[in-house]
Short mmCIF file of C-alpha atoms in Angstrom, two decimals:
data_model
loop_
_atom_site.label_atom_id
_atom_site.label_comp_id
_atom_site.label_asym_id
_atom_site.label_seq_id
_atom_site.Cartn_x
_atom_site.Cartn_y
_atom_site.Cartn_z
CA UNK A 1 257.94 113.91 -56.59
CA UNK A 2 258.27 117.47 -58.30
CA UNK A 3 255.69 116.18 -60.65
CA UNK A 4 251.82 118.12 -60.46
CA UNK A 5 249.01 116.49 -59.70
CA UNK A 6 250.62 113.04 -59.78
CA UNK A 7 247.21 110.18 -60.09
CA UNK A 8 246.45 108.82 -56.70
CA UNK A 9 246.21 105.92 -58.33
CA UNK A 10 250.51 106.03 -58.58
CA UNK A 11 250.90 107.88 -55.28
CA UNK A 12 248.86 104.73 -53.28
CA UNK A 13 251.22 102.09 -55.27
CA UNK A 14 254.27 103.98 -53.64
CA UNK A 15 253.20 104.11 -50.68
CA UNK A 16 251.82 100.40 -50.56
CA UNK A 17 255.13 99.66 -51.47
CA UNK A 18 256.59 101.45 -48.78
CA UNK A 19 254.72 100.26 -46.09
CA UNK A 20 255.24 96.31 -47.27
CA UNK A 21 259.05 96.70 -47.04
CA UNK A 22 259.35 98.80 -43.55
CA UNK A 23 256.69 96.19 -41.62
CA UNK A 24 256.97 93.21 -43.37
CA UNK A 25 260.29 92.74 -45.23
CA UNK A 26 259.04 93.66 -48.61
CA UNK A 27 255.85 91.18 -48.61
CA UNK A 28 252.66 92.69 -49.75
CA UNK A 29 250.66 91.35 -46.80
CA UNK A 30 247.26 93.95 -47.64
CA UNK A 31 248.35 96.34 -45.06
CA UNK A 32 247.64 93.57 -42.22
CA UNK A 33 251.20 93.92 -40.97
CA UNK A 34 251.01 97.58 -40.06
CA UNK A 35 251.48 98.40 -36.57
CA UNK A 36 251.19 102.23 -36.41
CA UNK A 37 249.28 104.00 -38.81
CA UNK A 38 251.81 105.58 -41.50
CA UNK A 39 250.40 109.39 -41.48
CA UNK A 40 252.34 108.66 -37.74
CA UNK A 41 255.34 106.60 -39.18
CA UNK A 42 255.85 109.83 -41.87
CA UNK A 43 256.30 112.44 -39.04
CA UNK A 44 258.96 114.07 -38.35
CA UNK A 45 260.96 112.48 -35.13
CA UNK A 46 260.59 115.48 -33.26
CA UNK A 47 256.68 115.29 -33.41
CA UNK A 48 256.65 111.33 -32.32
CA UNK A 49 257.04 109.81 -35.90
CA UNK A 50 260.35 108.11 -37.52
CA UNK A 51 261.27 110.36 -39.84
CA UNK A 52 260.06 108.87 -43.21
CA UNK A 53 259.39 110.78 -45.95
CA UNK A 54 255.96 111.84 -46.28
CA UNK A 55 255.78 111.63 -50.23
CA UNK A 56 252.62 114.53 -50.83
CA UNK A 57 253.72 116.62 -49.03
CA UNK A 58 257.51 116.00 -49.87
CA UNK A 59 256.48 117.31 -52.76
CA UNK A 60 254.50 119.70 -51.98
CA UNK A 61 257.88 121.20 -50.53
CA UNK A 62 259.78 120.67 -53.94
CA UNK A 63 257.06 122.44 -55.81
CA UNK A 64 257.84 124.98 -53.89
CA UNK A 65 261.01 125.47 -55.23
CA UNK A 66 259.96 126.57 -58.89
CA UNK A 67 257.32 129.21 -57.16
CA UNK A 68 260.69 130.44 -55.45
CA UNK A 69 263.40 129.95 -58.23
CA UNK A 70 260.34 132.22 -60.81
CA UNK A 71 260.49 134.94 -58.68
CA UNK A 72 264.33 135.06 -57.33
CA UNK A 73 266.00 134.00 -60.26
CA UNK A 74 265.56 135.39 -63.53
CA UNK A 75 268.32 133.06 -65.31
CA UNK A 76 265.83 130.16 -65.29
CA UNK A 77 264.64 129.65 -68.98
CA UNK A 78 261.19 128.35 -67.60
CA UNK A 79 259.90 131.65 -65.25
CA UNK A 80 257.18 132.86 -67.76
CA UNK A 81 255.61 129.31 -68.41
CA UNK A 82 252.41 128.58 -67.07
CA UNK A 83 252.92 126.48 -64.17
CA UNK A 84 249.88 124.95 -61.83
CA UNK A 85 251.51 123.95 -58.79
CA UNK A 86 248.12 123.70 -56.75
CA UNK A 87 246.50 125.78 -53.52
CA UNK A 88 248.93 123.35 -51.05
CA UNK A 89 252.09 124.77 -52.74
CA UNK A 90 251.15 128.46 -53.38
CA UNK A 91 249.40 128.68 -49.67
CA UNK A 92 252.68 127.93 -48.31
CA UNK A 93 254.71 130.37 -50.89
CA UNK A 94 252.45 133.22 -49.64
CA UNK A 95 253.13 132.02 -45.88
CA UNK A 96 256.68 131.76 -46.26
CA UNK A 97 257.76 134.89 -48.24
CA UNK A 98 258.04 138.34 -48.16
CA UNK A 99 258.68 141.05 -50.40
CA UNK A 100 260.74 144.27 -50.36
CA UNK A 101 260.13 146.70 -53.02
CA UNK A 102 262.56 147.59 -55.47
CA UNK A 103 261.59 148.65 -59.16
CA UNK A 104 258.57 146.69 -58.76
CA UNK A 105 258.79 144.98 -61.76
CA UNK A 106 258.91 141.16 -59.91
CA UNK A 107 255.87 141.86 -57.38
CA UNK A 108 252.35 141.65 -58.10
CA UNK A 109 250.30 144.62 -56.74
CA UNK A 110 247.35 142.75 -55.29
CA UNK A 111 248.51 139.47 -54.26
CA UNK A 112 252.15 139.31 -52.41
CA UNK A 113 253.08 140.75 -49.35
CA UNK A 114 255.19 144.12 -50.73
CA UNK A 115 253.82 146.35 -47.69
CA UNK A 116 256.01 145.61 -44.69
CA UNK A 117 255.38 141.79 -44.51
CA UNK A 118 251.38 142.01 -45.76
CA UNK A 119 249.53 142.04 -49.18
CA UNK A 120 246.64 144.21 -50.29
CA UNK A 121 244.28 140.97 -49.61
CA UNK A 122 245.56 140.90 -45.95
CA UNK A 123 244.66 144.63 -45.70
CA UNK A 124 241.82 145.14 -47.34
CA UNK A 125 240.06 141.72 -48.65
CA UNK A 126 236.57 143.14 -49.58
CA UNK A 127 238.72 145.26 -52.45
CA UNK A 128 240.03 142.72 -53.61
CA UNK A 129 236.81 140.74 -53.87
CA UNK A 130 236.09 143.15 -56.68
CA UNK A 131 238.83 142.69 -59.09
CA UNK A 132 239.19 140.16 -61.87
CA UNK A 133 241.13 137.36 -60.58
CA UNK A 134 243.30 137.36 -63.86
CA UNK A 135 244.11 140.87 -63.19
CA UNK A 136 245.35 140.38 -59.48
CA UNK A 137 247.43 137.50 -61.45
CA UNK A 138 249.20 139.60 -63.79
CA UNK A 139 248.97 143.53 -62.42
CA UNK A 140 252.72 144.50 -61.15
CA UNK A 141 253.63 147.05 -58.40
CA UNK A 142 255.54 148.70 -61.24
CA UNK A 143 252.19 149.28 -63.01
CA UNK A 144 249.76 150.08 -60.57
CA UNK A 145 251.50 152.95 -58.57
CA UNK A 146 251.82 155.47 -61.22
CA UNK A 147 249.18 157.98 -60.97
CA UNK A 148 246.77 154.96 -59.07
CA UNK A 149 246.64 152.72 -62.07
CA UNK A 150 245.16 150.08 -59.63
CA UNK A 151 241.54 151.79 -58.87
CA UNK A 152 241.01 151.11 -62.63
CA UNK A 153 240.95 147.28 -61.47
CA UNK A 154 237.95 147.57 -59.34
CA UNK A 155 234.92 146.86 -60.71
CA UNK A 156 230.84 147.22 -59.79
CA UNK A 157 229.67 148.81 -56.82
CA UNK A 158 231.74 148.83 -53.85
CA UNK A 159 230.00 148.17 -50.50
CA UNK A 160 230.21 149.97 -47.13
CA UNK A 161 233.16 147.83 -45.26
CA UNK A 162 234.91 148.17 -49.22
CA UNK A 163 234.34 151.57 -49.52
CA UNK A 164 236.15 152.03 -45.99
CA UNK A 165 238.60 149.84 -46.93
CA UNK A 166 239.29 151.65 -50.33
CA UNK A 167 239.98 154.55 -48.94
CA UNK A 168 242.50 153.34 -46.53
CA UNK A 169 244.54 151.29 -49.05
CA UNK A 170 244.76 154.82 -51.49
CA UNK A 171 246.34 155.98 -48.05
CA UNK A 172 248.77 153.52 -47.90
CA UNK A 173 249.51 153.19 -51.51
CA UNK A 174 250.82 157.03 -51.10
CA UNK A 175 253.24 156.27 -48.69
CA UNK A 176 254.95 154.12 -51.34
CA UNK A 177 257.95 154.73 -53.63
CA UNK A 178 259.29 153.16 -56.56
CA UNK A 179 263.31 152.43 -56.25
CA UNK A 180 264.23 152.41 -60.40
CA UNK A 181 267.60 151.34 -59.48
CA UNK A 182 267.06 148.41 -57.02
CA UNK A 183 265.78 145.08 -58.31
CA UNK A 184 262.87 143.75 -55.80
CA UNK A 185 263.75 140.48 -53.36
CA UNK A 186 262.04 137.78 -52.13
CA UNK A 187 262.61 136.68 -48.40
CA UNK A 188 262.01 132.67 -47.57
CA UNK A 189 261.09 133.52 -43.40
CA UNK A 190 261.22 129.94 -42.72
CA UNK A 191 265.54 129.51 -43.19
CA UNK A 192 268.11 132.30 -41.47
CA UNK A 193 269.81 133.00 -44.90
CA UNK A 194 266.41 133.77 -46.19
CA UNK A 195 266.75 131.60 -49.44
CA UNK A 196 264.39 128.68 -50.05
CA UNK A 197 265.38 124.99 -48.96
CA UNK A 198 263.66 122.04 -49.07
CA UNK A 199 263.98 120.97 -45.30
CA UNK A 200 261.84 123.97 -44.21
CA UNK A 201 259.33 123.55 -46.46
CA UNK A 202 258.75 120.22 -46.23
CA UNK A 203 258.67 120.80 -42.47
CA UNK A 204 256.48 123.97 -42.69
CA UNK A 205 253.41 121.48 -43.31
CA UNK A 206 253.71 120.12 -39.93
CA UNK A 207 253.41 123.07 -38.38
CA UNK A 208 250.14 123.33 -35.48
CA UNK A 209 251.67 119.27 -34.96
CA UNK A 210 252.09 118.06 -31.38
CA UNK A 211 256.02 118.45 -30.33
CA UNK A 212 257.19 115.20 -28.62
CA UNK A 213 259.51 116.07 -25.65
CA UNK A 214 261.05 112.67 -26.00
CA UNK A 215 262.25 112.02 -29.16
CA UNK A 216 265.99 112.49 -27.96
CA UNK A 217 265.86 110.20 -25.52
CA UNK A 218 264.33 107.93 -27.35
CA UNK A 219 266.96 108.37 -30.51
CA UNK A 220 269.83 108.45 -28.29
CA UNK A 221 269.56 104.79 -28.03
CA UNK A 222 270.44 101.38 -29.75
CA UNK A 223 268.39 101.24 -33.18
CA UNK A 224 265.92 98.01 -31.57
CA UNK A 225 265.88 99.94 -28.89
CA UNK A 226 264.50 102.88 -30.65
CA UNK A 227 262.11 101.12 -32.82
CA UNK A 228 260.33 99.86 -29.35
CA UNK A 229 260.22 102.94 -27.59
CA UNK A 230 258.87 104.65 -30.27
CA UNK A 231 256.06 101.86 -30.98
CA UNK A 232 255.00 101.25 -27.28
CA UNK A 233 254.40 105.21 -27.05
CA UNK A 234 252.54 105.72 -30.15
CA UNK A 235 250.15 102.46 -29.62
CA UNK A 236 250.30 100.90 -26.14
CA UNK A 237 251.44 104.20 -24.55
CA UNK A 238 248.85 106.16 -25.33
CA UNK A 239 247.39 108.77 -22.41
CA UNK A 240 244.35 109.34 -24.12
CA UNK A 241 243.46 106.00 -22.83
CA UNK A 242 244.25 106.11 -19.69
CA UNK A 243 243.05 109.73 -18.46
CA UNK A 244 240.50 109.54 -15.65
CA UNK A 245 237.06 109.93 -15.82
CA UNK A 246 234.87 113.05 -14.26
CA UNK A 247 234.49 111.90 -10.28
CA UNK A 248 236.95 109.45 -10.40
CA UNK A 249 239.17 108.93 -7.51
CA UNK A 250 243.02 109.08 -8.09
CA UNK A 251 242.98 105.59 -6.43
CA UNK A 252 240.56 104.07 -8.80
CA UNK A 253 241.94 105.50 -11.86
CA UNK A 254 245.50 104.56 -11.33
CA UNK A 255 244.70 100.99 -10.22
CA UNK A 256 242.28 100.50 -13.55
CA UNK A 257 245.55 102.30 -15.55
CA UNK A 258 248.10 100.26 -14.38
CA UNK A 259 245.89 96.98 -14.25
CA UNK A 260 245.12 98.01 -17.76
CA UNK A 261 248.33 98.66 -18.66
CA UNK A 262 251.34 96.78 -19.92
CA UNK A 263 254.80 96.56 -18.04
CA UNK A 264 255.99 99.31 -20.15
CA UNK A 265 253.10 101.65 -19.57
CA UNK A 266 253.01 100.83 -15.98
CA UNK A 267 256.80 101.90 -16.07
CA UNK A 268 255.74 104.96 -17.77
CA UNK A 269 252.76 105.83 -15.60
CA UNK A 270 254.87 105.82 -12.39
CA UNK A 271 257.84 108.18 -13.98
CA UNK A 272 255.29 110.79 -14.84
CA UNK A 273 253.71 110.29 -11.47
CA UNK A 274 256.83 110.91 -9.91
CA UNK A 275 258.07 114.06 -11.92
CA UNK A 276 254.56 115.10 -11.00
CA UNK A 277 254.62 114.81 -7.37
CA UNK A 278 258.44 116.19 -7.78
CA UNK A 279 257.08 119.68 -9.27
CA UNK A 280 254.09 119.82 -6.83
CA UNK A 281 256.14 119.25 -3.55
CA UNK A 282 254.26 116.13 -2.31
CA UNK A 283 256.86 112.87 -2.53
CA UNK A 284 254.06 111.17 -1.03
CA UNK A 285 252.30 110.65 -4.13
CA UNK A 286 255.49 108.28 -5.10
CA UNK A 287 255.13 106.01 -2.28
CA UNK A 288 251.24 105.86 -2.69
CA UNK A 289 251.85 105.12 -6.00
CA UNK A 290 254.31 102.43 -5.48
CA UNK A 291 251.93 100.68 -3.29
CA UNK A 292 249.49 101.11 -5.77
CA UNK A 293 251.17 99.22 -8.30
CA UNK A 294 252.36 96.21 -5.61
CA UNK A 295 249.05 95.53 -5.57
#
């Protein structure tokens, strides 16, 4: 999984094979086994999936790892080769560190965030626009303090919102000091120790994902039991379908819910109705309800 660019062509035959042993015993079956769709299956458990291993962007997360290890750890034979680990992996590097300036040797000028958490593109993007790319790539901190090496990176005609812009960043590049005798760090925000690790990464690329309140309960329980939980929530649990529509009485709704609705959901329906009417103050609502469903 470290591997770049790995052919989809590989990555789908993993998967494939994946997917025939958890649903159907190792049987290649074309997929027709499949009862929840495997992007859900590869979630983590707290945001309603199993757990399993989401291979891309597993290693996406390992990838992440050599970005981290060239930077923080100059014992590593392999720092100055060329390595494309693609816009997934160095999107999330750029998230997940920051800098703190030392010598400045380590940190490039334009590019990573040296000025209390934030980069020169987060500050002023429109200056940026204007220098070669293969200079933001290369141009250290080291190099571009002394005596404003870095406004001989700009190039053509700056506009208005630049200009402005510009003149700020010479501001803040003023403030800043070189430490000769302090080597510069990298800080990985997503762990407390600040180092890298795989866990966090590899969970960073859920982040904006919907948190499921229940996963504990549901992985508290006997391993069956867990596997049918978690299956009647994702697929015959799901609220989407049962929401009501505009003008439409509680009565009607919750009769076409629970008619709709198998034992399991009709179970469900009534628990949330209860903590509902709980938190509102109105028990009634439970005893409506439960005449509802005797119906």
């Amino acid at each position: 999984m470290l591997a770049t660019d790995m052919p989809k062509l590989i990555k789908d035959a993993i998967i494939r094979e994946q997917r025939s042993f958890f649903w159907s015993s190792g049987r290649d079956d074309g997929g027709g086994s499949c009862a929840v769709a495997w992007k859900d299956v590869c979630r983590p458990v707290e945001y309603g999936g199993l757990g399993v291993l989401d291979l891309k962007r597993m290693g996406w997360a390992l990838c992440a790892r050599w970005a981290w290890l060239r930077r923080s750890d100059d014992s590593c034979p392999w720092t100055n080769f060329p390595v494309h680990l693609g816009r997934h992996v160095e999107a999330l590097v750029y998230a997940a560190t920051t800098a703190t300036l030392g010598n400045g040797t380590k940190l490039l000028f334009w590019s990573d965030r040296w000025l209390a958490g934030q980069s020169i593109a987060d500050l002023a993007p429109a200056v940026v626009a204007a220098v070669n790319p293969r200079v933001i790539k290369r141009r250290s901190v080291a190099s571009a303090l002394p005596e404003n090496a870095w406004i001989r990176d700009i190039t053509g005609t700056l506009s208005t919102e630049a200009s402005i812009q510009f003149l700020h960043l010479v501001d803040i590049t003023a403030e800043q000091e070189l430490h000769p005798g302090s080597q510069d760090t990298l800080t990985w925000n997503l762990t407390e120790s600040g180092s890298y690790s795989a866990k966090s990464a590899y969970k960073a690329f859920f982040q904006g994902s919907t948190f499921s309140p229940h996963h504990n309960s549901i992985w508290e329980c006997w391993s069956p039991l867990i596997c049918k939980i978690w299956h009647d929530i994702l697929s015959k649990l799901n609220l989407l379908g049962y929401m009501p529509r505009a003008n439409e009485s509680f009565n009607d709704w919750f009769a076409t819910a629970a008619d709709n609705a198998s034992p399991a959901m009709q179970k469900v329906l009534l628990w949330f109705l209860v903590v509902v009417s709980v938190k509102l103050g109105r028990p009634h609502i439970v005893h409506h309800t439960v005449e509802l469903m005797e119906k």
